[in-house]
Tab-separated table of C-alpha atoms and ligand atoms in Angstrom:
chain	number	residue	atom	x	y	z
A	246	MET	CA	11.561	-38.963	12.624
A	247	PHE	CA	10.958	-36.185	10.386
A	248	SER	CA	7.195	-35.863	10.873
A	249	GLU	CA	7.311	-36.228	14.189
A	250	ARG	CA	9.689	-33.524	14.846
A	251	LEU	CA	7.820	-31.422	12.338
A	252	LEU	CA	4.409	-31.855	14.369
A	253	THR	CA	5.853	-31.190	17.497
A	254	TRP	CA	7.393	-27.842	16.068
A	255	TYR	CA	4.091	-27.104	14.859
A	256	GLU	CA	2.040	-27.334	17.948
A	257	THR	CA	3.825	-24.689	19.447
A	258	ALA	CA	4.540	-22.555	16.513
A	259	GLN	CA	1.052	-22.548	14.339
A	260	ARG	CA	-0.276	-19.470	13.678
A	261	ASP	CA	-4.005	-19.263	14.729
A	262	LEU	CA	-5.860	-18.561	11.043
A	263	PRO	CA	-9.386	-18.927	10.800
A	264	TRP	CA	-9.677	-22.231	8.657
A	265	ARG	CA	-7.847	-24.297	11.241
A	266	SER	CA	-10.312	-24.653	13.882
A	267	LYS	CA	-9.779	-28.520	15.484
A	268	ILE	CA	-13.016	-29.752	13.703
A	269	LYS	CA	-12.421	-30.101	10.036
A	270	ASN	CA	-15.116	-28.422	7.479
A	271	PRO	CA	-14.358	-29.637	3.968
A	272	TYR	CA	-15.962	-26.664	2.811
A	273	HIS	CA	-14.146	-24.503	4.686
A	274	THR	CA	-10.353	-26.060	3.900
A	275	TRP	CA	-11.680	-26.021	0.166
A	276	LEU	CA	-12.481	-22.104	0.175
A	277	SER	CA	-9.488	-21.531	2.240
A	278	GLU	CA	-7.199	-23.158	-0.252
A	279	ILE	CA	-8.447	-21.895	-3.474
A	280	MET	CA	-8.348	-18.254	-1.913
A	281	LEU	CA	-4.686	-18.992	-0.702
A	282	GLN	CA	-3.143	-19.592	-4.544
A	283	GLN	CA	-1.643	-16.562	-5.640
A	284	THR	CA	-2.580	-14.753	-2.551
A	285	THR	CA	-1.009	-14.048	0.816
A	286	VAL	CA	-2.759	-15.479	4.248
A	287	ALA	CA	-3.140	-11.632	5.533
A	288	THR	CA	-5.318	-10.872	2.330
A	289	VAL	CA	-7.251	-13.642	2.353
A	290	ILE	CA	-8.436	-13.573	6.265
A	291	PRO	CA	-11.204	-10.927	5.596
A	292	TYR	CA	-12.215	-12.601	2.170
A	293	PHE	CA	-12.385	-15.964	4.082
A	294	LYS	CA	-14.599	-14.399	6.991
A	295	LYS	CA	-16.776	-12.343	4.520
A	296	PHE	CA	-17.387	-15.542	2.185
A	297	LEU	CA	-18.677	-17.916	5.050
A	298	GLN	CA	-20.855	-15.141	6.433
A	299	LYS	CA	-22.808	-14.466	3.047
A	300	TRP	CA	-22.572	-18.676	2.147
A	301	PRO	CA	-22.644	-20.672	5.416
A	302	THR	CA	-22.508	-23.968	3.385
A	303	VAL	CA	-21.187	-25.340	-0.180
A	304	GLU	CA	-25.086	-25.408	-0.763
A	305	ALA	CA	-25.437	-21.777	-0.164
A	306	LEU	CA	-22.634	-21.018	-2.374
A	307	GLY	CA	-23.752	-23.075	-5.084
A	308	LYS	CA	-27.509	-21.238	-4.968
A	309	ALA	CA	-26.059	-17.898	-5.544
A	310	SER	CA	-25.324	-15.608	-8.595
A	311	LEU	CA	-22.244	-16.165	-10.114
A	312	ASP	CA	-22.346	-12.214	-10.560
A	313	ASP	CA	-22.713	-11.968	-6.451
A	314	VAL	CA	-19.587	-14.263	-6.272
A	315	LEU	CA	-17.639	-12.228	-8.258
A	316	VAL	CA	-18.440	-9.261	-6.646
A	317	GLU	CA	-17.328	-10.598	-3.418
A	318	TRP	CA	-14.023	-11.741	-5.070
A	319	GLN	CA	-12.981	-8.453	-6.147
A	320	GLY	CA	-9.754	-7.035	-4.948
A	321	LEU	CA	-8.362	-11.064	-4.948
A	322	GLY	CA	-7.357	-11.377	-8.602
A	323	TYR	CA	-7.030	-14.351	-10.935
A	324	TYR	CA	-10.892	-14.122	-11.481
A	325	SER	CA	-11.224	-17.753	-12.600
A	326	ARG	CA	-10.678	-18.995	-9.529
A	327	ALA	CA	-13.861	-17.543	-8.362
A	328	ARG	CA	-15.454	-18.685	-11.539
A	329	ASN	CA	-14.168	-22.035	-10.704
A	330	LEU	CA	-15.016	-21.776	-7.006
A	331	HIS	CA	-19.026	-21.230	-8.037
A	332	LYS	CA	-19.215	-24.158	-10.760
A	333	CYS	CA	-17.350	-26.401	-8.493
A	334	ALA	CA	-20.029	-25.611	-5.548
A	335	GLN	CA	-22.762	-25.610	-8.364
A	336	SER	CA	-21.371	-29.455	-9.505
A	337	LEU	CA	-21.395	-30.840	-5.870
A	338	ALA	CA	-23.907	-33.742	-6.003
A	339	LYS	CA	-24.098	-33.446	-2.032
A	340	GLU	CA	-20.472	-33.266	-0.729
A	341	PHE	CA	-16.955	-33.009	-1.407
A	342	PRO	CA	-15.285	-36.515	-3.005
A	343	THR	CA	-13.143	-37.522	0.454
A	344	THR	CA	-9.853	-38.781	-2.276
A	345	GLU	CA	-7.003	-37.078	-3.985
A	346	GLU	CA	-8.171	-38.800	-7.104
A	347	ASP	CA	-11.723	-38.100	-7.128
A	348	LEU	CA	-11.402	-34.387	-6.100
A	349	THR	CA	-8.669	-33.710	-9.173
A	350	LYS	CA	-11.836	-34.151	-11.059
A	351	LEU	CA	-13.508	-30.967	-9.648
A	352	PRO	CA	-13.493	-27.571	-11.180
A	353	GLY	CA	-10.686	-25.894	-9.950
A	354	ILE	CA	-9.443	-28.400	-8.446
A	355	GLY	CA	-5.462	-29.528	-9.056
A	356	PRO	CA	-2.873	-31.577	-8.068
A	357	TYR	CA	-1.701	-29.505	-5.301
A	358	THR	CA	-5.239	-28.464	-4.187
A	359	ALA	CA	-6.993	-31.800	-4.133
A	360	ALA	CA	-4.086	-33.117	-1.998
A	361	ALA	CA	-4.054	-30.476	0.310
A	362	ILE	CA	-8.052	-30.903	0.774
A	363	ALA	CA	-7.829	-34.924	1.317
A	364	SER	CA	-5.239	-34.563	3.881
A	365	ILE	CA	-6.035	-31.426	5.397
A	366	ALA	CA	-10.114	-31.892	5.208
A	367	PHE	CA	-10.503	-35.780	5.260
A	368	GLY	CA	-7.019	-36.823	6.996
A	369	GLN	CA	-5.727	-38.985	4.232
A	370	SER	CA	-2.318	-39.885	3.402
A	371	ALA	CA	-1.523	-36.953	0.398
A	372	ALA	CA	1.190	-35.265	-0.436
A	373	ALA	CA	0.455	-31.415	-1.166
A	374	VAL	CA	2.961	-29.527	-3.305
A	375	ASP	CA	3.286	-25.840	-3.353
A	376	GLY	CA	6.001	-23.451	-3.188
A	377	ASN	CA	6.356	-23.646	0.134
A	378	VAL	CA	6.926	-27.345	0.633
A	379	ILE	CA	9.321	-26.824	-2.690
A	380	ARG	CA	11.331	-25.083	-0.703
A	381	VAL	CA	11.784	-26.728	2.280
A	382	MET	CA	12.480	-29.950	0.507
A	383	SER	CA	14.544	-28.825	-2.153
A	384	ARG	CA	17.128	-27.158	1.165
A	385	TYR	CA	16.296	-30.174	2.807
A	386	TYR	CA	17.930	-32.443	0.540
A	387	ALA	CA	19.705	-30.292	-1.790
A	388	LEU	CA	17.902	-31.225	-4.672
A	389	PRO	CA	19.931	-30.271	-7.786
A	390	THR	CA	16.556	-29.025	-10.314
A	391	PRO	CA	14.670	-26.428	-10.363
A	392	LYS	CA	10.409	-26.695	-9.651
A	393	PRO	CA	10.987	-30.679	-8.498
A	394	ILE	CA	7.748	-30.972	-7.948
A	395	GLY	CA	7.386	-35.314	-8.968
A	396	GLU	CA	10.637	-35.643	-6.747
A	397	VAL	CA	9.481	-33.689	-3.773
A	398	LYS	CA	5.911	-35.622	-3.841
A	399	ASN	CA	7.646	-39.085	-3.816
A	400	ARG	CA	9.955	-37.813	-1.029
A	401	LEU	CA	7.012	-36.742	0.941
A	402	ILE	CA	4.952	-39.673	0.528
A	403	THR	CA	7.725	-41.640	2.371
A	404	LEU	CA	7.822	-38.985	5.371
A	405	LEU	CA	3.990	-39.004	6.037
A	406	PRO	CA	2.844	-39.936	9.138
A	407	GLN	CA	0.448	-42.667	9.817
A	408	LYS	CA	-1.803	-40.357	11.769
A	409	ARG	CA	-2.371	-36.343	11.323
A	410	CYS	CA	-1.437	-36.444	7.717
A	411	GLY	CA	-3.144	-33.000	7.726
A	412	ASP	CA	-1.402	-31.187	10.306
A	413	PHE	CA	1.692	-32.436	8.437
A	414	THR	CA	0.349	-30.828	5.322
A	415	GLU	CA	-0.216	-27.667	7.169
A	416	ALA	CA	3.006	-27.890	9.200
A	417	LEU	CA	4.966	-28.120	6.155
A	418	MET	CA	3.366	-24.734	4.892
A	419	GLU	CA	3.890	-23.556	7.762
A	420	LEU	CA	7.805	-23.896	8.226
A	421	GLY	CA	7.877	-22.705	4.796
A	422	ALA	CA	6.106	-19.740	5.523
A	423	LEU	CA	7.785	-18.746	8.834
A	424	VAL	CA	11.138	-20.107	9.067
A	425	CYS	CA	12.153	-21.660	5.895
A	426	THR	CA	11.635	-18.548	4.028
A	427	PRO	CA	12.457	-17.491	0.563
A	428	LYS	CA	15.074	-14.439	1.458
A	429	THR	CA	17.190	-14.870	4.803
A	430	PRO	CA	15.488	-18.149	6.160
A	431	PHE	CA	15.309	-18.083	9.952
A	432	CYS	CA	17.881	-21.479	10.403
A	433	GLN	CA	18.850	-21.057	13.800
A	434	GLU	CA	14.787	-21.724	14.514
A	435	CYS	CA	14.393	-24.474	12.406
A	436	PRO	CA	13.327	-27.962	13.624
A	437	PHE	CA	15.715	-29.686	11.048
A	438	GLN	CA	18.489	-27.109	10.967
A	439	ARG	CA	21.184	-30.379	11.745
A	440	ASP	CA	19.876	-32.154	9.217
A	441	CYS	CA	18.976	-29.846	6.533
A	442	THR	CA	21.750	-30.584	3.618
A	443	ALA	CA	21.888	-27.358	2.253
A	444	TYR	CA	22.488	-25.957	5.650
A	445	ARG	CA	25.189	-28.094	6.014
A	446	LEU	CA	26.549	-27.380	2.944
A	447	GLY	CA	26.082	-23.403	3.785
A	448	GLU	CA	24.204	-23.287	0.856
A	449	VAL	CA	20.960	-22.646	2.059
A	450	GLU	CA	20.733	-19.371	-0.391
A	451	ASN	CA	21.241	-21.581	-3.423
A	452	PHE	CA	18.473	-23.713	-3.183
A	453	PRO	CA	15.445	-24.008	-4.592
A	454	VAL	CA	17.697	-23.940	-7.827
A	455	LYS	CA	16.025	-21.564	-10.001
A	456	VAL	CA	15.012	-22.198	-13.569
A	457	GLN	CA	17.280	-20.725	-15.951
A	458	LYS	CA	16.368	-17.701	-17.427
A	459	GLN	CA	16.606	-18.421	-21.006
A	460	LYS	CA	18.584	-15.558	-22.873
A	461	LEU	CA	15.997	-14.344	-25.434
A	462	PRO	CA	17.310	-13.281	-28.818
A	463	THR	CA	16.487	-9.528	-30.155
A	464	ARG	CA	14.848	-8.985	-33.273
A	465	TYR	CA	14.760	-5.767	-34.985
A	466	ALA	CA	12.184	-3.789	-36.851
A	467	THR	CA	11.289	-0.321	-38.375
A	468	ALA	CA	7.519	0.328	-38.178
A	469	PHE	CA	5.737	3.542	-40.142
A	470	MET	CA	3.459	5.714	-38.647
A	471	ILE	CA	1.942	6.954	-42.402
A	472	ARG	CA	-0.424	9.489	-41.715
A	473	ARG	CA	-3.513	11.018	-43.454
A	474	GLU	CA	-3.935	14.679	-43.830
A	475	ASP	CA	-6.802	14.395	-41.570
A	476	GLY	CA	-4.848	12.992	-39.002
A	477	ALA	CA	-5.795	9.429	-39.336
A	478	LEU	CA	-3.148	6.640	-38.642
A	479	LEU	CA	-2.950	3.456	-41.330
A	480	LEU	CA	-3.451	0.217	-39.425
A	481	ARG	CA	-3.164	-2.931	-40.496
A	482	LYS	CA	-4.460	-6.509	-39.188
A	483	ARG	CA	-2.220	-9.315	-38.892
A	484	PRO	CA	-2.611	-12.955	-40.277
A	485	PRO	CA	-5.171	-14.643	-37.897
A	486	HIS	CA	-2.692	-17.314	-36.808
A	487	GLY	CA	0.632	-16.928	-34.802
A	488	LEU	CA	2.275	-13.966	-32.808
A	489	LEU	CA	-0.601	-11.669	-32.112
A	490	GLY	CA	-2.822	-13.290	-34.973
A	491	GLY	CA	-5.815	-11.306	-35.846
A	492	MET	CA	-4.876	-8.409	-33.799
A	493	MET	CA	-3.952	-5.046	-35.319
A	494	GLU	CA	-0.101	-3.129	-36.164
A	495	VAL	CA	1.122	-0.197	-37.298
A	496	PRO	CA	2.908	-1.358	-40.904
A	497	THR	CA	6.755	-2.588	-39.953
A	498	THR	CA	9.647	-4.292	-41.874
A	499	PRO	CA	10.005	-7.778	-41.290
A	500	TRP	CA	11.017	-8.564	-37.906
A	501	GLU	CA	14.427	-9.482	-38.021
A	502	GLU	CA	17.374	-10.594	-35.652
A	503	ASN	CA	20.685	-9.326	-37.861
A	504	ARG	CA	20.103	-5.576	-38.411
A	505	LYS	CA	21.034	-2.374	-36.475
A	506	LEU	CA	18.684	0.486	-36.470
A	507	GLY	CA	18.621	3.983	-37.185
A	508	GLY	CA	18.753	6.874	-34.524
A	509	GLY	CA	15.117	7.406	-34.186
A	510	PRO	CA	12.381	7.181	-31.502
A	511	THR	CA	13.046	3.559	-30.564
A	512	ILE	CA	10.550	1.073	-28.295
A	513	ARG	CA	11.502	-2.058	-26.614
A	514	HIS	CA	9.185	-5.048	-25.593
A	515	THR	CA	9.489	-8.363	-24.732
A	516	PHE	CA	7.945	-11.381	-25.826
A	517	THR	CA	8.139	-15.221	-24.623
A	518	HIS	CA	10.718	-15.718	-26.874
A	519	PHE	CA	12.416	-12.563	-28.564
A	520	HIS	CA	13.070	-9.335	-27.013
A	521	PHE	CA	11.888	-6.828	-29.862
A	522	GLU	CA	13.542	-3.109	-30.625
A	523	VAL	CA	11.615	-0.999	-32.937
A	524	GLU	CA	12.483	2.411	-34.348
A	525	VAL	CA	9.160	4.527	-35.057
A	526	SER	CA	9.318	6.299	-38.439
A	527	ALA	CA	7.079	8.889	-40.230
A	528	LEU	CA	6.510	7.644	-43.662
A	529	SER	CA	4.169	9.538	-45.916
A	530	ASP	CA	1.471	7.382	-48.127
A	531	THR	CA	2.682	5.784	-50.887
A	532	GLY	CA	0.037	2.851	-51.644
A	533	LEU	CA	2.796	0.755	-50.451
A	534	PHE	CA	1.231	-0.540	-47.445
A	535	GLU	CA	-2.463	-1.740	-47.300
A	536	GLY	CA	-5.128	-1.284	-44.229
A	537	ILE	CA	-7.436	1.102	-42.633
A	538	TRP	CA	-7.658	4.786	-41.458
A	539	VAL	CA	-8.261	5.201	-37.651
A	540	HIS	CA	-8.424	8.449	-35.899
A	541	PRO	CA	-6.530	8.583	-33.127
A	542	GLU	CA	-9.379	9.145	-30.770
A	543	GLU	CA	-10.963	5.989	-32.042
A	544	LEU	CA	-7.597	3.557	-31.214
A	545	LYS	CA	-9.391	2.573	-28.154
A	546	ASN	CA	-12.039	0.637	-30.282
A	547	TYR	CA	-9.690	-1.371	-32.063
A	548	ALA	CA	-7.404	-4.874	-30.943
A	549	LEU	CA	-3.918	-3.726	-30.521
A	550	PRO	CA	-1.217	-5.317	-28.699
A	551	THR	CA	0.558	-3.277	-25.877
A	552	VAL	CA	3.603	-3.562	-28.312
A	553	MET	CA	1.785	-1.448	-30.918
A	554	LYS	CA	0.284	0.863	-28.551
A	555	LYS	CA	3.998	1.474	-27.015
A	556	ILE	CA	4.945	2.378	-30.966
A	557	ILE	CA	1.599	4.516	-31.343
A	558	LYS	CA	2.176	5.936	-28.120
A	559	VAL	CA	5.840	7.621	-29.265
A	560	GLY	CA	5.007	8.037	-32.565
A	561	LEU	CA	2.016	10.131	-32.218
A	562	LYS	CA	4.299	12.114	-29.764
A	563	ALA	CA	7.552	12.488	-31.264
A	564	LEU	CA	7.076	12.608	-34.639
B	611	ADE	N1	-1.049	-21.471	1.896
B	611	ADE	C1	-1.921	-22.704	1.561
B	611	ADE	N2	-2.557	-23.328	2.682
B	611	ADE	C2	-2.095	-23.004	3.380
B	611	ADE	C3	-2.646	-23.314	4.930
B	611	ADE	N3	-3.407	-24.345	4.999
B	611	ADE	N4	-2.495	-22.564	6.126
B	611	ADE	C4	-1.190	-21.402	5.411
B	611	ADE	N5	-1.078	-21.403	4.609
B	611	ADE	C5	-1.736	-22.063	3.345
């Protein structure tokens, strides 16, 4: 049976991690799961220990100031996690709810984290699907689509054991972290080698299926560096809505797909839906463009998007 084989493997293979005590403490489980989002186990360990030392209970964390929490979080990144962590600690009436559904209602707890806490801390049969689990299951079943979260969740629910659901959740993540790794997985050490569909097909490396990177179109424009005699640069404000809404820009020609640029200095930038190539050109002030005059040393006081910073940097240097 899938779960038995997985749990047997886990008994000998699992790492000794500070949040894996025999007696489960929901606060510890929650704190570790929030910290482990987008962050590696090795990075998290010292932070986890420091937090527990400073705030041994969730009540203590709720009573801390947000500034103190943010200071301790420094270096872990994605600071909205720390803000939600603090908000969640404050909003808990007394104890953590125990079901996946109720946990999802708390700040910063999404479907994955809710299922992880429900199973690990409370032994509930909940299927936690993170990147590790998607990889393991995508290979095991040779799932043909990228990011098959719903599919994996449904299949996992049929594989959950009667008991030890928390160990099952951690074991599957552990298999993904230690054996079924993204690159050159250690299939010889895998308890599921002979059943793994991707392995039998000789296509382990082709799963999970990657999200198709869509080919982006390229738009072209000429940006005008218009300088006043005293060195000030003409900037204008973009319309309030749409791409880079309300931010400042150097005047440009319309951004168009079907044109070629001349041979002047060029910068490239990629937006979500298109690549952008811009030729930077000096232009004397003919009054054609309206805007404000900004001295180069004052640029830091304006909301300039990265693409405009690139243009200005090249423009000030080359022209
Ligand atoms: N990544 C996310 N949750 C984890 C856990 N409980 N143990 C190890 N790695 C993890």
